[in-house]
Amino acid sequence: MQELPGVGLVERARAVAPLIAREADEIERSRRLTPSVVAVLIENGLYRALLPQSLGGAEAPIETFMQMLEEIAKADASTAWCLGQCSVCAMIAAWLDPDTAQEIFNVAPGILAWGAIAHEARSVEGGYRVTARWDFASGSRQASWLGAHVRIVEADGTPRKNADGSPEVRTILFPVASATLHDVWQAIGLAGTGTDSYEVADLFIPERFTAFRDVPAALREPGPLYRIGTGATFSLGFAAVSLGVARATLDAAITLARAKHPSLAGSAMRDNQAVQGLIGRTEGDLRAAGAYLYATAHTMWRDLCATGEFSAAHRSAVRLAATWTIHQSAKVVDAAYHMAGATAVFRSQPFERRFRDMHAIAQQIQARDTHYEDVGKAILAGG
């Protein structure tokens, strides 16, 4: 009997979470995932959650991927963020020549990371040449390959255009040894992600190590996962990370409230009606956010599997649900942090790092307020 795609990913994530939690302090201190954490993620196939089955990946349904990240995020947000980033990067395999994809993803450790869209690559015989520096490469310190999204110019410097007149953008891929990594990630949250910058100088990229990311017509894999594309998958994955951080922070506040006596003469924190009410309301807020996010993902996936289409309406729904969930998760973390009082400020307690991590997540592109404007514009246009 053939195993269903993604079976066991959530359970494996839950099983490795205690090890990740034990390593969280060192991840924070070193600003890198520790070797033992990277090893256990590789050994359990978690980096391969979104890799096509044709390459030995799980090609997991989107909800399975989200649940996997949520479990890891409860243990450590930086680990979940890196895992989410590199897992989505692996989706580029669906746009690559199979032999090229094998070379990148099936030679250990088979991890790809990339940063933001920026700069140009010049067309030359057999490929492209590029000199550039990119930022925000979460997971780059574990990666064996790096990528970059670049505009293409012809040999004479003329911008290459798509049929609709827009600039041609390709994703270029190259071994990490071809680049210089710059240690720049000194951040208040997600400190362990090693979201550093990387640079190449006059690097030749053979044609086969380039791809048209998120262009349906260029897809080589038939699975519905790749119709969603990397942008929406990043949004759903990182929203799930925010839910995991919020769940862990609220659980820590509940544990504290059960045991804490604010003063020698005072009653237990758990008997305080204000605390009881706050926990009840905050629990409702968190459950509502999770239900909304997963219901949106479920409806989109069901329709996608039935029709093969990831529509504009689906894209808008995913953007709204992911953005709102991240913001709602931040409110839950804030409520739990404040509920904990002075206890929350100590590094030895399970609050301050999660507070910082959550607010670092809320500053990322997936949580931009402009997403609400985009959705509102579509609604008012009748979309």
Tab-separated table of C-alpha atoms in Angstrom, residues 35-316:
chain	number	residue	atom	x	y	z
A	35	PRO	CA	24.039	21.150	14.323
A	36	SER	CA	21.911	18.749	16.366
A	37	VAL	CA	18.703	20.569	15.411
A	38	VAL	CA	19.628	20.682	11.717
A	39	ALA	CA	20.526	16.978	11.849
A	40	VAL	CA	17.222	15.942	13.415
A	41	LEU	CA	15.234	18.007	10.907
A	42	ILE	CA	17.110	16.340	8.052
A	43	GLU	CA	16.861	12.844	9.535
A	44	ASN	CA	13.097	13.187	9.900
A	45	GLY	CA	12.616	14.517	6.375
A	46	LEU	CA	11.092	17.799	7.519
A	47	TYR	CA	13.057	19.940	5.066
A	48	ARG	CA	11.556	17.817	2.272
A	49	ALA	CA	7.918	18.467	3.192
A	50	LEU	CA	7.185	20.407	-0.020
A	51	LEU	CA	9.683	18.713	-2.338
A	52	PRO	CA	7.992	16.792	-5.197
A	53	GLN	CA	7.403	13.081	-4.669
A	54	SER	CA	9.195	12.454	-7.951
A	55	LEU	CA	12.371	13.553	-6.139
A	56	GLY	CA	11.667	11.585	-2.982
A	57	GLY	CA	9.958	14.456	-1.167
A	58	ALA	CA	6.702	14.381	0.768
A	59	GLU	CA	4.831	16.879	-1.465
A	60	ALA	CA	2.581	17.313	1.547
A	61	PRO	CA	-0.881	18.880	1.482
A	62	ILE	CA	-0.733	22.485	2.598
A	63	GLU	CA	-2.487	21.904	5.939
A	64	THR	CA	0.035	19.210	6.861
A	65	PHE	CA	2.879	21.611	6.166
A	66	MET	CA	1.216	24.273	8.306
A	67	GLN	CA	0.637	21.885	11.201
A	68	MET	CA	4.258	20.736	11.029
A	69	LEU	CA	5.512	24.318	11.339
A	70	GLU	CA	3.081	25.108	14.136
A	71	GLU	CA	4.424	22.210	16.212
A	72	ILE	CA	8.040	23.276	15.683
A	73	ALA	CA	7.201	26.913	16.483
A	74	LYS	CA	5.879	25.918	19.895
A	75	ALA	CA	9.428	24.785	20.677
A	76	ASP	CA	11.394	27.539	18.919
A	77	ALA	CA	10.274	30.197	16.476
A	78	SER	CA	13.671	30.574	14.765
A	79	THR	CA	13.796	26.873	13.936
A	80	ALA	CA	10.257	26.945	12.556
A	81	TRP	CA	11.023	30.038	10.502
A	82	CYS	CA	14.131	28.504	8.913
A	83	LEU	CA	12.318	25.238	8.269
A	84	GLY	CA	9.419	27.073	6.654
A	85	GLN	CA	11.704	29.218	4.522
A	86	CYS	CA	13.838	26.364	3.220
A	87	SER	CA	10.839	24.057	2.713
A	88	VAL	CA	9.123	26.602	0.488
A	89	CYS	CA	12.366	27.272	-1.374
A	90	ALA	CA	12.428	23.554	-2.234
A	91	MET	CA	9.206	24.045	-4.210
A	92	ILE	CA	11.373	25.533	-6.989
A	93	ALA	CA	12.162	21.923	-7.905
A	94	ALA	CA	8.756	21.791	-9.590
A	95	TRP	CA	10.032	24.314	-12.160
A	96	LEU	CA	13.470	22.749	-12.717
A	97	ASP	CA	14.841	20.146	-15.066
A	98	PRO	CA	14.657	16.850	-13.079
A	99	ASP	CA	18.401	16.156	-13.310
A	100	THR	CA	19.157	19.640	-12.035
A	101	ALA	CA	16.688	19.239	-9.188
A	102	GLN	CA	18.296	15.904	-8.278
A	103	GLU	CA	21.700	17.561	-8.083
A	104	ILE	CA	20.432	20.289	-5.771
A	105	PHE	CA	18.034	18.431	-3.492
A	106	ASN	CA	19.279	14.846	-3.440
A	107	VAL	CA	22.904	15.504	-2.566
A	108	ALA	CA	23.191	15.956	1.200
A	109	PRO	CA	22.140	18.127	2.895
A	110	GLY	CA	19.951	19.225	-0.026
A	111	ILE	CA	18.845	22.517	1.532
A	112	LEU	CA	18.163	25.673	-0.482
A	113	ALA	CA	17.734	29.215	0.864
A	114	TRP	CA	17.204	32.542	-0.821
A	115	GLY	CA	16.544	36.215	-0.116
A	116	ALA	CA	14.533	39.071	-1.545
A	117	ILE	CA	14.042	39.913	-5.234
A	118	ALA	CA	16.792	42.314	-6.328
A	119	HIS	CA	19.349	43.109	-9.051
A	120	GLU	CA	19.973	41.853	-12.570
A	121	ALA	CA	21.613	38.936	-14.338
A	122	ARG	CA	23.140	39.492	-17.774
A	123	SER	CA	22.468	36.977	-20.547
A	124	VAL	CA	25.618	35.329	-21.921
A	125	GLU	CA	26.213	32.228	-24.008
A	126	GLY	CA	24.876	29.189	-22.144
A	127	GLY	CA	23.473	31.100	-19.199
A	128	TYR	CA	23.854	34.289	-17.190
A	129	ARG	CA	26.449	36.302	-15.309
A	130	VAL	CA	25.676	38.167	-12.145
A	131	THR	CA	27.407	40.390	-9.610
A	132	ALA	CA	25.110	41.289	-6.721
A	133	ARG	CA	24.341	41.143	-3.027
A	134	TRP	CA	21.014	40.020	-1.546
A	135	ASP	CA	19.519	40.280	1.932
A	136	PHE	CA	17.110	38.343	4.178
A	137	ALA	CA	18.307	34.795	3.474
A	138	SER	CA	16.754	32.944	6.410
A	139	GLY	CA	18.224	29.465	6.749
A	140	SER	CA	21.277	30.288	4.638
A	141	ARG	CA	23.657	29.010	7.323
A	142	GLN	CA	22.270	25.480	6.902
A	143	ALA	CA	21.957	25.612	3.129
A	144	SER	CA	24.051	23.817	0.548
A	145	TRP	CA	22.558	25.945	-2.269
A	146	LEU	CA	21.471	29.562	-2.516
A	147	GLY	CA	19.052	31.224	-4.881
A	148	ALA	CA	18.175	34.725	-5.981
A	149	HIS	CA	15.329	36.278	-7.951
A	150	VAL	CA	16.743	38.604	-10.591
A	151	ARG	CA	15.626	40.631	-13.565
A	152	ILE	CA	17.186	39.501	-16.826
A	153	VAL	CA	18.996	41.859	-19.179
A	154	GLU	CA	20.375	41.044	-22.605
A	155	ALA	CA	24.096	41.148	-23.405
A	156	ASP	CA	23.733	44.792	-24.477
A	157	GLY	CA	22.005	45.726	-21.219
A	158	THR	CA	18.479	45.877	-22.651
A	159	PRO	CA	15.891	44.585	-20.155
A	160	ARG	CA	14.281	41.346	-21.291
A	161	LYS	CA	10.475	41.527	-21.264
A	162	ASN	CA	7.674	39.004	-20.939
A	163	ALA	CA	4.885	38.891	-23.502
A	164	ASP	CA	2.817	41.303	-21.396
A	165	GLY	CA	5.659	43.820	-21.251
A	166	SER	CA	6.659	43.121	-17.662
A	167	PRO	CA	10.325	42.468	-16.795
A	168	GLU	CA	11.457	38.864	-17.073
A	169	VAL	CA	12.396	37.586	-13.609
A	170	ARG	CA	14.206	34.303	-13.108
A	171	THR	CA	15.322	32.451	-10.021
A	172	ILE	CA	19.005	31.599	-10.285
A	173	LEU	CA	20.535	28.827	-8.182
A	174	PHE	CA	24.156	28.268	-7.193
A	175	PRO	CA	26.195	26.345	-4.575
A	176	VAL	CA	26.667	28.169	-1.300
A	177	ALA	CA	30.433	27.851	-1.816
A	178	SER	CA	30.101	30.243	-4.782
A	179	ALA	CA	28.928	33.060	-2.524
A	180	THR	CA	30.275	35.142	0.317
A	181	LEU	CA	27.946	35.233	3.324
A	182	HIS	CA	27.848	38.376	5.459
A	183	ASP	CA	26.956	38.093	9.151
A	184	VAL	CA	24.469	40.959	9.477
A	185	TRP	CA	21.507	39.475	11.352
A	186	GLN	CA	21.537	41.319	14.667
A	187	ALA	CA	17.800	41.440	15.328
A	188	ILE	CA	15.486	41.744	18.329
A	189	GLY	CA	13.552	38.629	17.358
A	190	LEU	CA	13.983	35.458	15.315
A	191	ALA	CA	17.610	35.899	16.293
A	192	GLY	CA	18.515	32.291	15.566
A	193	THR	CA	17.459	32.332	11.926
A	194	GLY	CA	20.803	33.609	10.625
A	195	THR	CA	18.911	35.751	8.120
A	196	ASP	CA	22.127	37.041	6.630
A	197	SER	CA	23.185	38.629	3.356
A	198	TYR	CA	25.077	36.894	0.547
A	199	GLU	CA	27.091	38.124	-2.382
A	200	VAL	CA	28.504	36.845	-5.669
A	201	ALA	CA	31.000	38.432	-8.059
A	202	ASP	CA	30.904	37.762	-11.820
A	203	LEU	CA	29.301	34.376	-11.193
A	204	PHE	CA	28.281	32.292	-14.208
A	205	ILE	CA	24.901	30.556	-13.844
A	206	PRO	CA	24.237	27.826	-16.445
A	207	GLU	CA	20.800	28.074	-18.045
A	208	ARG	CA	19.603	24.852	-16.427
A	209	PHE	CA	20.136	26.322	-12.947
A	210	THR	CA	17.461	28.962	-13.562
A	211	ALA	CA	13.699	28.765	-13.321
A	212	PHE	CA	10.519	30.810	-13.756
A	213	ARG	CA	9.258	30.656	-10.196
A	214	ASP	CA	5.471	30.712	-9.701
A	215	VAL	CA	4.755	30.760	-13.445
A	216	PRO	CA	2.083	28.063	-14.050
A	217	ALA	CA	2.975	27.639	-17.711
A	218	ALA	CA	6.536	26.685	-16.768
A	219	LEU	CA	5.584	23.995	-14.233
A	220	ARG	CA	7.031	20.510	-14.712
A	221	GLU	CA	5.112	18.896	-11.821
A	222	PRO	CA	1.349	18.173	-11.899
A	223	GLY	CA	0.612	18.281	-8.164
A	224	PRO	CA	-1.854	20.876	-6.817
A	225	LEU	CA	0.702	22.124	-4.276
A	226	TYR	CA	2.721	23.871	-6.968
A	227	ARG	CA	-0.316	25.668	-8.344
A	228	ILE	CA	-0.445	27.616	-5.076
A	229	GLY	CA	3.033	28.966	-5.666
A	230	THR	CA	5.692	30.003	-3.207
A	231	GLY	CA	4.272	33.389	-2.225
A	232	ALA	CA	0.980	32.121	-0.827
A	233	THR	CA	2.707	29.101	0.707
A	234	PHE	CA	5.113	31.383	2.568
A	235	SER	CA	2.114	33.306	3.894
A	236	LEU	CA	0.263	30.240	5.136
A	237	GLY	CA	3.410	28.701	6.606
A	238	PHE	CA	4.525	31.784	8.504
A	239	ALA	CA	0.990	32.408	9.760
A	240	ALA	CA	1.082	28.872	11.173
A	241	VAL	CA	4.411	29.704	12.834
A	242	SER	CA	2.732	32.682	14.498
A	243	LEU	CA	-0.016	30.406	15.824
A	244	GLY	CA	2.587	28.088	17.342
A	245	VAL	CA	4.367	30.974	19.063
A	246	ALA	CA	1.068	32.320	20.386
A	247	ARG	CA	-0.030	28.899	21.622
A	248	ALA	CA	3.217	28.338	23.513
A	249	THR	CA	3.149	31.823	25.056
A	250	LEU	CA	-0.442	31.550	26.223
A	251	ASP	CA	0.191	28.050	27.605
A	252	ALA	CA	3.125	29.448	29.582
A	253	ALA	CA	0.869	32.158	31.032
A	254	ILE	CA	-1.734	29.573	32.001
A	255	THR	CA	0.921	27.457	33.723
A	256	LEU	CA	2.167	30.521	35.577
A	257	ALA	CA	-1.350	31.543	36.647
A	258	ARG	CA	-2.027	28.108	38.097
A	259	ALA	CA	0.973	28.350	40.420
A	260	LYS	CA	1.717	32.009	41.094
A	261	HIS	CA	0.777	33.893	44.261
A	262	PRO	CA	1.294	37.636	43.615
A	263	SER	CA	2.049	38.300	47.289
A	264	LEU	CA	2.134	36.511	50.602
A	265	ALA	CA	-1.266	37.904	51.519
A	266	GLY	CA	-2.842	37.636	48.077
A	267	SER	CA	-4.852	34.816	46.598
A	268	ALA	CA	-3.527	32.543	43.890
A	269	MET	CA	-3.375	34.117	40.448
A	270	ARG	CA	-5.667	31.376	39.146
A	271	ASP	CA	-8.456	32.591	41.513
A	272	ASN	CA	-8.322	36.167	40.228
A	273	GLN	CA	-11.449	36.829	38.177
A	274	ALA	CA	-9.693	39.379	35.969
A	275	VAL	CA	-7.055	36.786	35.089
A	276	GLN	CA	-9.696	34.138	34.503
A	277	GLY	CA	-11.591	36.428	32.140
A	278	LEU	CA	-8.457	37.445	30.276
A	279	ILE	CA	-7.401	33.839	29.768
A	280	GLY	CA	-10.860	32.913	28.526
A	281	ARG	CA	-11.043	35.775	26.030
A	282	THR	CA	-7.470	35.256	24.839
A	283	GLU	CA	-8.029	31.531	24.391
A	284	GLY	CA	-11.082	32.319	22.279
A	285	ASP	CA	-9.106	34.771	20.170
A	286	LEU	CA	-6.382	32.204	19.504
A	287	ARG	CA	-8.786	29.412	18.651
A	288	ALA	CA	-10.695	31.723	16.312
A	289	ALA	CA	-7.505	32.727	14.498
A	290	GLY	CA	-6.451	29.115	14.048
A	291	ALA	CA	-9.889	28.054	12.863
A	292	TYR	CA	-10.031	30.871	10.334
A	293	LEU	CA	-6.556	30.212	8.937
A	294	TYR	CA	-7.022	26.465	8.578
A	295	ALA	CA	-10.569	26.783	7.207
A	296	THR	CA	-9.256	29.129	4.522
A	297	ALA	CA	-6.420	26.749	3.666
A	298	HIS	CA	-8.795	23.763	3.630
A	299	THR	CA	-11.329	25.432	1.316
A	300	MET	CA	-8.606	26.610	-1.040
A	301	TRP	CA	-6.976	23.150	-1.144
A	302	ARG	CA	-10.313	21.392	-1.720
A	303	ASP	CA	-11.183	23.676	-4.618
A	304	LEU	CA	-7.673	23.479	-6.022
A	305	CYS	CA	-7.690	19.671	-6.027
A	306	ALA	CA	-11.086	19.688	-7.738
A	307	THR	CA	-10.392	22.309	-10.398
A	308	GLY	CA	-6.607	22.566	-10.673
A	309	GLU	CA	-6.912	26.355	-10.344
A	310	PHE	CA	-5.520	28.686	-7.698
A	311	SER	CA	-7.788	31.616	-8.422
A	312	ALA	CA	-7.493	35.315	-7.655
A	313	ALA	CA	-10.218	34.812	-5.057
A	314	HIS	CA	-8.150	32.080	-3.384
A	315	ARG	CA	-5.073	34.302	-3.413
A	316	SER	CA	-7.007	37.134	-1.805
